[in-house]
């Protein structure tokens, strides 16, 4: 391929490549995942990471204001006129000394990348700005996704902003209320299937194939290009240094795949000289990656992933009618579509995988709230994972760590309210009930 950007199958035995003017969500030759690849010599990539930051001074230009498109040379698949931005990526790397102290880390070494500050309240907007730009570039009229919630919120918002029709598939009873409210408010056709996320994922692929809709799940390789910029912003916020660890919750594994690709490309371009280690945290009730990597020793193996092991597990899930369960609904996924790319990211970043149970997730969520901006349950898996890895002495108190807080604290108020009101953990802070009586109120406040 001689274009500046093209799509390439990740299966080394296939290796087919395709123009970015086409849209498929899987390799049409072999059915494997697709990557976006670049001929870097055709792109005027800045020489240093700090060059991108100069665009802070031209923030009146929408593409310079965007925390995704500010890095546009590193995701150079779309002409400017088709790009769509609604100010995504204005997110903050919060140095959190209070939480660091609580966890026994060096105070200045813990950072929380709060992706809840995005327009629809989750990191998904980083991906949607990229994928919808591609959708516009190829003239798509209708879009669709399966979702545990945040994808549908982000797709519905971007579809509304670009005037595309939009259908979102959600599993019945599996979606947090904040997220469901967004999809409806932004005008998406919301289809609730009697099933879980994995059922929705299968249905949406068939519907997209049959009806020619543009698919926005993280199977979409253009989405992952946008999600790379979360890492670019962390490096920028650390004054162009790479942290020792990135800790991220793992659901469909789009983020972790995108992060690995980001670091591989920055290294190839000479924009960084070290790669951080990646820690991917599953919920115990949806721990496919943890099981495959740690128990089954599954690896990337130069692209020749042992799919027999994976298929055996999935067949076992089917036979047992297994459905994943966790309060962290955004990572309640048992058949992660980006598994292979994630294995590659684990290799790029010398990564590790752990699981944390719901009690630990809820405690970590309460701690993030107590010391910082708060986050939704899935996001807190990163902090619960950090705690575990500090206990295991895999992460050292003197390592610099960035945890990705993937979604906003207000996405799932039910989990938060129940934790505090039902005193589910040591950080519960329930409301105090008191009679409508001044002296009793004063008595309680001064106690
Ligand atoms: C989508 C989502 C995740 C999971 O991310 P993957 O890229 O699918 O692994 C985690 N947290 C939140 C809040 C999400 O919306
Ligand atoms: Zn292929």
XYZ file of C-alpha atoms and ligand atoms in Angstrom:
463
model
C 0.000 0.000 0.000
C 1.392 3.379 -0.996
C -1.215 5.573 0.729
C -0.117 7.454 3.851
C -2.563 5.289 5.808
C -4.088 1.916 5.009
C -5.795 -0.989 6.747
C -3.926 -4.217 7.329
C -4.998 -7.606 8.637
C -3.209 -8.559 11.883
C -3.019 -12.221 10.867
C 0.531 -12.779 9.549
C -0.633 -15.684 7.385
C -3.049 -13.317 5.611
C -1.452 -9.872 5.844
C -3.995 -8.452 3.372
C -4.163 -4.672 3.134
C -6.966 -2.351 2.114
C -7.538 1.317 1.447
C -8.947 3.527 4.214
C -11.693 4.468 1.743
C -13.229 1.069 2.454
C -15.037 -0.027 5.551
C -15.195 -3.487 7.000
C -15.069 -4.430 10.606
C -13.121 -7.621 9.977
C -10.631 -8.690 7.326
C -12.755 -9.664 4.298
C -10.193 -12.355 3.410
C -9.752 -14.196 6.705
C -12.083 -12.589 9.266
C -9.314 -11.440 11.605
C -8.939 -7.951 13.116
C -7.704 -5.005 11.075
C -5.088 -2.410 12.023
C -4.536 1.067 10.648
C -0.949 1.292 9.363
C 1.012 4.298 8.196
C 3.740 5.017 5.687
C 5.411 7.470 8.034
C 7.724 8.849 5.362
C 4.625 10.308 3.678
C 3.517 12.132 6.840
C 5.097 15.279 8.293
C 5.301 13.931 11.852
C 6.660 16.467 14.378
C 10.134 15.632 15.653
C 9.322 15.875 19.351
C 6.239 15.213 21.497
C 6.493 18.811 22.708
C 5.772 20.074 19.176
C 2.142 18.938 19.481
C 1.735 21.000 22.627
C 2.377 24.183 20.634
C -1.195 23.792 19.385
C -2.379 24.828 22.840
C -1.655 28.364 21.675
C -4.041 28.062 18.694
C -6.987 26.634 20.605
C -9.432 28.777 18.653
C -8.955 26.272 15.798
C -11.302 23.357 16.647
C -8.870 20.645 15.517
C -6.112 22.167 17.644
C -8.474 22.392 20.614
C -9.384 18.698 20.346
C -7.246 16.525 22.623
C -7.400 13.893 19.865
C -6.782 15.873 16.671
C -4.050 17.956 18.267
C -2.012 14.800 17.581
C -3.433 14.361 14.072
C -0.169 13.384 12.352
C -0.143 10.269 14.550
C -3.584 9.235 13.264
C -3.295 10.505 9.759
C -6.063 8.621 7.925
C -8.574 11.389 7.264
C -8.575 14.718 5.460
C -9.383 17.715 7.655
C -12.692 18.540 6.012
C -14.292 15.277 7.133
C -13.023 15.428 10.701
C -15.671 15.899 13.363
C -14.795 17.234 16.804
C -16.892 18.309 19.751
C -14.026 19.186 22.044
C -13.151 15.654 23.169
C -9.953 14.919 25.032
C -9.922 17.965 27.343
C -9.030 15.578 30.106
C -6.780 15.951 33.083
C -3.933 13.948 34.508
C -4.570 14.523 38.186
C -1.611 14.058 40.498
C -3.241 12.481 43.513
C -1.074 12.680 46.626
C -3.901 11.760 49.003
C -4.653 8.476 47.300
C -0.934 7.789 46.822
C -0.344 8.194 50.554
C -3.297 5.998 51.353
C -1.901 3.265 49.095
C 1.596 3.623 50.542
C 3.138 5.086 47.402
C 5.465 8.027 47.097
C 3.028 10.941 47.195
C 4.006 12.586 43.927
C 4.008 9.345 41.929
C 0.331 8.563 41.430
C -1.628 10.100 38.574
C -5.261 9.617 37.615
C -6.101 10.224 33.971
C -9.722 11.367 34.259
C -11.376 10.496 30.949
C -14.773 11.182 32.536
C -14.225 14.803 31.496
C -15.044 13.965 27.876
C -18.240 15.360 26.265
C -20.256 12.176 26.827
C -18.479 11.394 30.096
C -16.175 8.536 29.092
C -12.975 7.829 27.159
C -15.102 6.423 24.318
C -15.312 9.927 22.798
C -11.609 9.717 21.892
C -12.446 6.797 19.646
C -15.730 8.122 18.298
C -14.276 11.363 16.992
C -11.859 9.257 14.929
C -14.373 6.653 13.751
C -17.100 9.175 12.885
C -14.535 11.178 10.924
C -13.855 8.010 8.949
C -17.588 7.349 8.578
C -18.015 10.825 7.074
C -15.006 10.329 4.841
C -16.551 7.225 3.258
C -20.037 8.726 3.112
C -21.776 6.508 5.702
C -25.385 7.474 6.439
C -26.242 5.221 9.386
C -24.318 3.962 12.394
C -24.734 1.193 14.952
C -23.066 -0.302 18.015
C -23.539 -2.869 20.757
C -22.842 -1.432 24.149
C -22.559 -1.905 27.866
C -23.552 1.771 27.978
C -20.776 4.254 27.328
C -20.266 3.284 23.709
C -23.959 3.883 23.052
C -23.805 7.277 24.783
C -20.759 8.331 22.747
C -22.085 6.930 19.445
C -25.453 8.586 19.961
C -23.804 11.926 20.684
C -21.427 11.887 17.712
C -24.115 10.549 15.360
C -26.374 13.410 16.394
C -23.556 15.922 15.837
C -22.820 14.582 12.325
C -26.424 13.975 11.311
C -26.061 10.199 10.965
C -28.834 7.803 11.899
C -27.943 5.681 14.899
C -29.045 2.330 16.354
C -27.656 1.095 19.665
C -28.000 -2.429 21.045
C -27.952 -2.961 24.793
C -28.433 -6.029 26.962
C -31.599 -5.908 29.027
C -31.048 -4.805 32.615
C -27.271 -4.560 32.105
C -26.888 -0.837 31.543
C -26.246 1.899 34.122
C -28.961 4.531 34.182
C -26.783 7.534 33.398
C -25.666 5.880 30.182
C -29.117 4.730 29.054
C -30.461 8.225 29.644
C -27.824 9.645 27.297
C -28.580 7.325 24.359
C -32.269 8.225 24.549
C -31.621 11.935 25.000
C -29.236 12.127 22.026
C -31.935 10.564 19.864
C -30.545 7.084 19.148
C -32.866 4.207 18.304
C -32.244 2.067 21.378
C -32.782 -1.676 21.014
C -32.800 -3.673 24.193
C -32.037 -7.354 23.555
C -32.997 -10.132 25.955
C -29.362 -11.076 26.526
C -25.958 -9.810 27.628
C -23.283 -7.721 25.883
C -21.800 -10.675 24.028
C -25.243 -11.459 22.566
C -25.614 -7.827 21.465
C -22.168 -7.900 19.895
C -23.072 -10.896 17.740
C -26.414 -9.395 16.665
C -25.021 -5.998 15.768
C -22.381 -7.472 13.463
C -25.037 -9.398 11.551
C -27.341 -6.378 11.379
C -24.499 -4.158 10.114
C -23.538 -6.692 7.456
C -27.117 -7.151 6.301
C -28.149 -3.490 6.386
C -24.848 -1.749 5.545
C -24.674 0.251 8.776
C -21.348 1.725 9.941
C -20.203 -0.242 13.018
C -18.701 1.665 15.932
C -17.648 -1.041 18.340
C -13.957 -1.248 19.111
C -13.657 -3.847 16.348
C -13.546 -0.660 14.301
C -9.812 -0.010 13.869
C -10.286 3.733 13.353
C -11.745 4.060 16.836
C -8.594 2.684 18.377
C -6.526 5.305 16.557
C -8.371 8.009 18.487
C -7.906 6.157 21.767
C -4.114 6.201 21.307
C -4.187 9.899 22.171
C -5.007 9.162 25.826
C -1.398 8.013 26.087
C -0.090 11.032 24.191
C -1.845 13.329 26.643
C -0.370 11.492 29.626
C 3.131 11.908 28.220
C 2.418 15.573 27.587
C 1.087 16.095 31.117
C 4.213 14.467 32.561
C 6.317 17.047 30.753
C 7.114 14.589 27.958
C 8.229 11.767 30.189
C 6.825 8.256 30.017
C 5.484 6.846 33.322
C 6.646 3.463 34.643
C 3.162 1.956 34.599
C -0.168 2.458 32.897
C -3.026 0.706 34.723
C -6.255 0.266 32.790
C -9.493 -1.707 33.220
C -9.989 -4.376 30.559
C -13.380 -5.086 28.985
C -13.464 -5.476 25.220
C -9.733 -4.614 25.356
C -9.893 -1.779 22.858
C -8.144 0.673 25.137
C -5.303 -1.622 26.108
C -4.826 -2.535 22.427
C -4.764 1.131 21.440
C -2.286 1.969 24.200
C 0.115 -0.746 23.092
C -0.099 0.474 19.497
C 0.481 4.059 20.618
C 3.710 3.145 22.404
C 4.923 0.877 19.599
C 4.469 3.723 17.110
C 6.006 6.421 19.309
C 9.016 4.186 19.801
C 9.282 3.468 16.085
C 9.136 7.202 15.367
C 11.761 7.958 18.004
C 9.354 10.203 19.928
C 9.913 8.241 23.163
C 12.868 6.218 24.320
C 11.144 3.950 26.820
C 7.877 2.076 26.936
C 5.824 1.922 30.150
C 4.601 -1.366 31.529
C 0.917 -2.033 31.067
C -1.302 -3.555 33.773
C -4.732 -4.627 32.542
C -7.343 -5.223 35.230
C -10.346 -7.504 34.748
C -13.316 -7.783 37.065
C -13.284 -11.189 38.771
C -16.745 -11.912 37.331
C -15.545 -11.244 33.771
C -11.946 -12.439 33.844
C -11.417 -14.018 30.430
C -8.137 -12.207 29.774
C -6.726 -13.005 33.211
C -7.580 -16.672 32.761
C -6.183 -16.951 29.238
C -2.955 -15.096 29.994
C -2.136 -16.323 33.492
C -3.640 -19.816 33.587
C -3.489 -20.787 29.921
C -0.287 -18.806 29.193
C -1.757 -17.434 25.983
C 0.584 -15.014 24.164
C 0.740 -12.992 20.958
C 3.325 -15.375 19.551
C 4.151 -13.195 16.517
C 0.500 -13.078 15.579
C 0.019 -16.839 15.709
C -2.275 -16.820 18.748
C -3.363 -20.288 19.826
C -7.065 -19.844 19.092
C -7.824 -23.438 20.055
C -7.386 -22.465 23.720
C -9.669 -19.479 23.259
C -12.330 -21.403 21.367
C -12.310 -24.176 23.970
C -13.015 -21.605 26.677
C -15.777 -19.930 24.671
C -17.388 -23.276 23.854
C -17.293 -24.050 27.546
C -19.016 -20.703 28.275
C -21.701 -21.583 25.749
C -22.176 -25.104 27.133
C -22.514 -23.756 30.675
C -24.663 -20.807 29.538
C -22.100 -18.649 31.336
C -22.825 -14.946 31.498
C -20.324 -12.570 33.140
C -21.363 -10.676 36.256
C -19.827 -7.641 37.894
C -20.979 -4.290 39.284
C -18.484 -2.782 36.859
C -20.947 -3.055 33.974
C -18.591 -1.417 31.459
C -16.244 -4.395 31.685
C -18.906 -7.106 32.015
C -17.687 -8.884 28.881
C -16.645 -12.515 28.511
C -15.589 -12.671 24.833
C -13.391 -9.587 24.348
C -13.244 -8.771 20.639
C -9.792 -7.198 20.752
C -8.169 -10.118 22.546
C -5.457 -10.671 19.932
C -4.466 -7.028 19.692
C -4.388 -6.880 23.466
C -1.976 -9.825 23.599
C 0.244 -7.868 21.225
C 0.022 -4.812 23.519
C 1.004 -6.968 26.503
C 4.115 -7.962 24.594
C 4.950 -4.398 23.474
C 4.607 -3.090 27.028
C 5.856 -6.065 29.052
C 2.341 -6.146 30.447
C 0.547 -8.111 33.111
C -3.077 -8.958 33.841
C -4.922 -9.227 37.139
C -8.527 -9.537 38.362
C -10.199 -7.750 41.243
C -13.532 -8.626 42.838
C -16.526 -6.309 43.102
C -15.943 -5.459 46.774
C -12.430 -4.253 45.975
C -13.732 -2.315 42.974
C -16.347 -0.565 45.109
C -13.839 0.256 47.858
C -11.420 1.656 45.279
C -14.223 3.675 43.729
C -15.062 5.197 47.109
C -11.376 6.053 47.613
C -11.152 7.765 44.240
C -14.227 9.754 45.212
C -12.819 10.635 48.644
C -9.488 11.837 47.253
C -10.306 12.998 43.754
C -12.917 13.500 41.076
C -14.623 10.139 41.496
C -15.237 7.677 38.684
C -17.599 4.914 37.650
C -17.113 1.340 38.960
C -15.234 -0.090 35.942
C -12.736 2.760 36.117
C -11.974 2.000 39.751
C -10.815 -1.481 38.765
C -7.588 0.279 37.755
C -7.025 1.610 41.276
C -8.049 -1.700 42.867
C -5.566 -3.364 40.511
C -2.838 -0.918 41.493
C -3.431 -1.738 45.155
C -3.140 -5.452 44.401
C 0.059 -4.979 42.408
C 1.582 -2.873 45.203
C 0.700 -5.678 47.643
C 2.322 -8.194 45.290
C 5.374 -5.891 45.090
C 5.162 -5.930 41.302
C 4.596 -2.184 41.286
C 7.033 -0.439 43.620
C 6.018 2.571 45.769
C 8.631 4.599 43.922
C 7.264 3.777 40.445
C 5.393 6.504 38.610
C 1.931 5.196 37.839
C -0.957 6.493 35.732
C -4.347 4.863 36.333
C -6.952 5.433 33.640
C -10.290 6.577 35.066
C -12.347 5.595 32.063
C -15.746 7.033 32.965
C -17.455 9.798 34.936
C -18.561 9.388 38.549
C -22.192 10.201 37.676
C -22.584 7.439 35.087
C -23.672 4.831 37.588
C -25.061 6.501 40.727
C -26.837 3.318 41.858
C -23.605 1.516 42.702
C -22.358 4.572 44.581
C -25.535 5.196 46.558
C -25.918 1.535 47.476
C -22.286 1.303 48.622
C -22.699 4.184 51.026
C -26.271 3.628 52.161
C -25.891 -0.105 52.697
C -22.440 0.330 54.266
C -20.917 -2.164 51.847
C -17.315 -1.306 52.682
C -14.927 0.539 55.009
C -15.223 3.842 53.114
C -19.017 3.983 53.256
C -20.255 7.462 54.112
C -24.033 7.112 54.481
C -26.404 10.015 55.051
C -27.358 10.479 58.700
C -31.062 10.446 59.383
C -32.291 13.007 61.868
C -35.561 14.484 63.045
C -36.675 17.841 61.661
C -35.373 19.554 64.810
C -32.637 22.202 65.112
C -31.089 21.054 68.361
C -30.864 17.435 67.176
C -29.320 18.574 63.880
C -26.740 20.724 65.690
C -25.996 17.870 68.052
C -25.234 15.522 65.166
C -23.084 17.960 63.205
C -20.978 18.847 66.250
C -20.518 15.202 67.300
C -15.743 0.746 27.582
C -15.301 0.952 28.970
C -14.305 0.160 29.550
C -13.678 -0.992 28.843
O -12.770 -0.584 27.864
P -12.259 -1.622 26.750
O -11.536 -0.775 25.797
O -13.497 -2.223 26.168
O -11.431 -2.631 27.448
C -13.882 0.457 30.822
N -14.440 1.467 31.518
C -15.417 2.241 31.007
C -15.998 3.321 31.838
C -15.866 2.009 29.716
O -16.840 2.779 29.220
Zn -6.905 -11.357 6.903
